[in-house]
mmCIF file of C-alpha atoms in Angstrom:
data_model
loop_
_atom_site.group_PDB
_atom_site.id
_atom_site.type_symbol
_atom_site.label_atom_id
_atom_site.label_comp_id
_atom_site.label_asym_id
_atom_site.label_seq_id
_atom_site.Cartn_x
_atom_site.Cartn_y
_atom_site.Cartn_z
ATOM 1 C CA MET A 611 8.443 -64.310 -119.460
ATOM 2 C CA LYS A 612 11.939 -63.429 -120.648
ATOM 3 C CA LYS A 613 10.578 -60.369 -122.488
ATOM 4 C CA ILE A 614 8.757 -59.164 -119.359
ATOM 5 C CA THR A 615 11.879 -59.556 -117.215
ATOM 6 C CA THR A 616 13.971 -57.703 -119.778
ATOM 7 C CA LEU A 617 11.373 -54.948 -120.022
ATOM 8 C CA LEU A 618 11.250 -54.581 -116.225
ATOM 9 C CA LEU A 619 15.045 -54.372 -115.997
ATOM 10 C CA ILE A 620 15.186 -51.724 -118.719
ATOM 11 C CA THR A 621 12.405 -49.732 -117.039
ATOM 12 C CA LEU A 622 14.168 -49.958 -113.690
ATOM 13 C CA ALA A 623 17.480 -48.884 -115.228
ATOM 14 C CA LEU A 624 15.866 -45.870 -116.881
ATOM 15 C CA THR A 625 13.722 -44.701 -113.969
ATOM 16 C CA THR A 626 16.227 -45.045 -111.119
ATOM 17 C CA PRO A 627 18.325 -41.998 -112.139
ATOM 18 C CA VAL A 628 15.160 -39.963 -112.678
ATOM 19 C CA LEU A 629 13.784 -40.847 -109.248
ATOM 20 C CA LYS A 630 17.099 -40.033 -107.577
ATOM 21 C CA SER A 631 17.131 -36.608 -109.209
ATOM 22 C CA PHE A 632 13.990 -35.487 -107.352
ATOM 23 C CA ASN A 633 14.918 -33.291 -104.447
ATOM 24 C CA VAL A 634 13.325 -34.434 -101.241
ATOM 25 C CA TYR A 635 12.719 -31.700 -98.697
ATOM 26 C CA ARG A 636 15.162 -31.940 -95.825
ATOM 27 C CA PRO A 637 14.934 -29.528 -92.899
ATOM 28 C CA VAL A 638 17.957 -27.285 -92.372
ATOM 29 C CA VAL A 639 19.964 -27.624 -89.178
ATOM 30 C CA LYS A 640 22.607 -24.991 -88.501
ATOM 31 C CA ILE A 641 25.967 -25.572 -86.860
ATOM 32 C CA ALA A 642 27.734 -22.427 -85.675
ATOM 33 C CA ILE A 643 31.501 -22.251 -85.488
ATOM 34 C CA VAL A 644 32.790 -19.448 -83.289
ATOM 35 C CA ALA A 645 36.532 -19.086 -83.733
ATOM 36 C CA PRO A 646 39.185 -16.499 -84.560
ATOM 37 C CA PHE A 647 39.027 -15.872 -88.324
ATOM 38 C CA SER A 648 41.085 -12.696 -88.058
ATOM 39 C CA GLY A 649 43.947 -11.628 -85.865
ATOM 40 C CA LEU A 650 46.791 -13.618 -84.367
ATOM 41 C CA TYR A 651 44.964 -16.956 -84.100
ATOM 42 C CA ARG A 652 43.127 -16.942 -87.455
ATOM 43 C CA GLU A 653 44.936 -20.087 -88.641
ATOM 44 C CA ILE A 654 43.177 -22.118 -85.930
ATOM 45 C CA GLY A 655 39.785 -20.815 -87.010
ATOM 46 C CA TYR A 656 40.313 -21.644 -90.672
ATOM 47 C CA GLN A 657 41.619 -25.131 -89.870
ATOM 48 C CA VAL A 658 38.460 -25.842 -87.880
ATOM 49 C CA LEU A 659 36.215 -24.333 -90.566
ATOM 50 C CA ASN A 660 37.835 -26.271 -93.416
ATOM 51 C CA GLY A 661 37.579 -29.557 -91.523
ATOM 52 C CA ALA A 662 33.942 -28.880 -90.686
ATOM 53 C CA ARG A 663 33.152 -28.012 -94.316
ATOM 54 C CA ILE A 664 34.564 -31.335 -95.485
ATOM 55 C CA ALA A 665 32.531 -33.274 -92.921
ATOM 56 C CA VAL A 666 29.319 -31.361 -93.662
ATOM 57 C CA ASN A 667 29.699 -31.780 -97.431
ATOM 58 C CA GLU A 668 30.227 -35.521 -97.010
ATOM 59 C CA TYR A 669 27.130 -35.763 -94.822
ATOM 60 C CA ASN A 670 24.907 -33.563 -97.009
ATOM 61 C CA ASN A 671 25.855 -35.558 -100.125
ATOM 62 C CA SER A 672 25.370 -38.953 -98.492
ATOM 63 C CA ASP A 673 22.362 -41.218 -98.825
ATOM 64 C CA ILE A 674 21.804 -41.189 -95.062
ATOM 65 C CA ALA A 675 21.329 -37.425 -94.698
ATOM 66 C CA LEU A 676 17.899 -36.787 -93.188
ATOM 67 C CA THR A 677 18.590 -33.087 -92.711
ATOM 68 C CA GLU A 678 20.578 -30.466 -94.552
ATOM 69 C CA ILE A 679 23.396 -29.121 -92.401
ATOM 70 C CA GLU A 680 24.434 -25.514 -92.851
ATOM 71 C CA LEU A 681 27.620 -24.124 -91.330
ATOM 72 C CA ILE A 682 27.714 -20.567 -90.050
ATOM 73 C CA ALA A 683 31.037 -19.014 -89.065
ATOM 74 C CA PHE A 684 31.365 -16.279 -86.442
ATOM 75 C CA ASP A 685 34.666 -14.438 -85.951
ATOM 76 C CA ASP A 686 35.551 -13.861 -82.305
ATOM 77 C CA GLU A 687 38.997 -12.456 -83.264
ATOM 78 C CA GLY A 688 40.447 -14.246 -80.229
ATOM 79 C CA ASN A 689 39.043 -11.341 -78.204
ATOM 80 C CA PRO A 690 36.743 -11.978 -75.198
ATOM 81 C CA THR A 691 34.547 -8.930 -75.906
ATOM 82 C CA GLN A 692 34.059 -9.911 -79.542
ATOM 83 C CA ALA A 693 33.527 -13.531 -78.473
ATOM 84 C CA GLN A 694 30.672 -12.472 -76.197
ATOM 85 C CA GLU A 695 29.041 -10.461 -78.997
ATOM 86 C CA GLN A 696 29.293 -13.394 -81.401
ATOM 87 C CA ALA A 697 27.919 -15.817 -78.807
ATOM 88 C CA ASN A 698 24.890 -13.562 -78.352
ATOM 89 C CA LYS A 699 24.310 -13.567 -82.131
ATOM 90 C CA VAL A 700 24.476 -17.364 -82.223
ATOM 91 C CA LEU A 701 21.935 -17.719 -79.441
ATOM 92 C CA THR A 702 19.288 -15.669 -81.258
ATOM 93 C CA ASP A 703 19.003 -18.180 -84.126
ATOM 94 C CA LYS A 704 16.711 -21.044 -83.066
ATOM 95 C CA LYS A 705 17.900 -23.224 -85.973
ATOM 96 C CA VAL A 706 21.427 -23.339 -84.527
ATOM 97 C CA LEU A 707 21.472 -26.635 -82.675
ATOM 98 C CA VAL A 708 25.227 -27.023 -82.201
ATOM 99 C CA VAL A 709 27.896 -24.457 -81.367
ATOM 100 C CA ILE A 710 31.528 -25.397 -81.972
ATOM 101 C CA GLY A 711 33.929 -23.057 -80.215
ATOM 102 C CA HIS A 712 35.472 -21.043 -78.670
ATOM 103 C CA TRP A 713 39.087 -22.062 -79.225
ATOM 104 C CA LEU A 714 41.017 -20.001 -76.701
ATOM 105 C CA ASP A 715 40.774 -20.207 -72.919
ATOM 106 C CA LYS A 716 39.995 -16.506 -72.573
ATOM 107 C CA THR A 717 37.148 -16.600 -75.111
ATOM 108 C CA THR A 718 35.741 -19.890 -73.817
ATOM 109 C CA THR A 719 35.647 -18.679 -70.223
ATOM 110 C CA CYS A 720 33.751 -15.473 -70.947
ATOM 111 C CA CYS A 721 31.053 -17.149 -73.051
ATOM 112 C CA SER A 722 30.543 -20.568 -71.534
ATOM 113 C CA SER A 723 27.783 -19.619 -69.100
ATOM 114 C CA ASN A 724 25.628 -17.914 -71.765
ATOM 115 C CA ILE A 725 25.844 -20.737 -74.268
ATOM 116 C CA HIS A 726 25.374 -23.515 -71.714
ATOM 117 C CA GLU A 727 22.207 -21.832 -70.426
ATOM 118 C CA CYS A 728 20.653 -21.878 -73.887
ATOM 119 C CA GLU A 729 18.159 -24.732 -74.100
ATOM 120 C CA HIS A 730 18.188 -25.284 -77.857
ATOM 121 C CA THR A 731 21.939 -25.707 -78.442
ATOM 122 C CA SER A 732 24.709 -28.146 -77.623
ATOM 123 C CA THR A 733 28.268 -26.903 -77.362
ATOM 124 C CA ILE A 734 31.662 -28.318 -78.195
ATOM 125 C CA ASN A 735 34.631 -26.274 -77.045
ATOM 126 C CA GLN A 736 38.369 -26.786 -77.419
ATOM 127 C CA LEU A 737 38.607 -28.819 -74.211
ATOM 128 C CA GLN A 738 35.919 -31.252 -75.333
ATOM 129 C CA ALA A 739 37.463 -31.614 -78.785
ATOM 130 C CA ILE A 740 40.757 -32.952 -77.424
#
């Protein structure tokens, strides 16, 4: 009996790392960040992006991750016209389920109606993040 128990423990110890190394398919969910990555307000955009990268990496590397999260960054330059163009790009990708942005009042105002009308995304803007 002792030999069987020892053999089972050794087998378990040797097979556990092998089983964990198999990649299980996880569907990809995209999170879009629309922020100024150039221009006067670029520091805000990179702070948001770096924080999001840390959170996504922690989630993707955790044992509880049922999906793979992919971040996509869109530069609105802090400009309402560019913000509208970037919002339209985000809305064409059906795998984007969450949009984080815009970070300035002028860019949020011009894009909020388009993004809120989209049925497949949820939005978080600077007012909701506070």
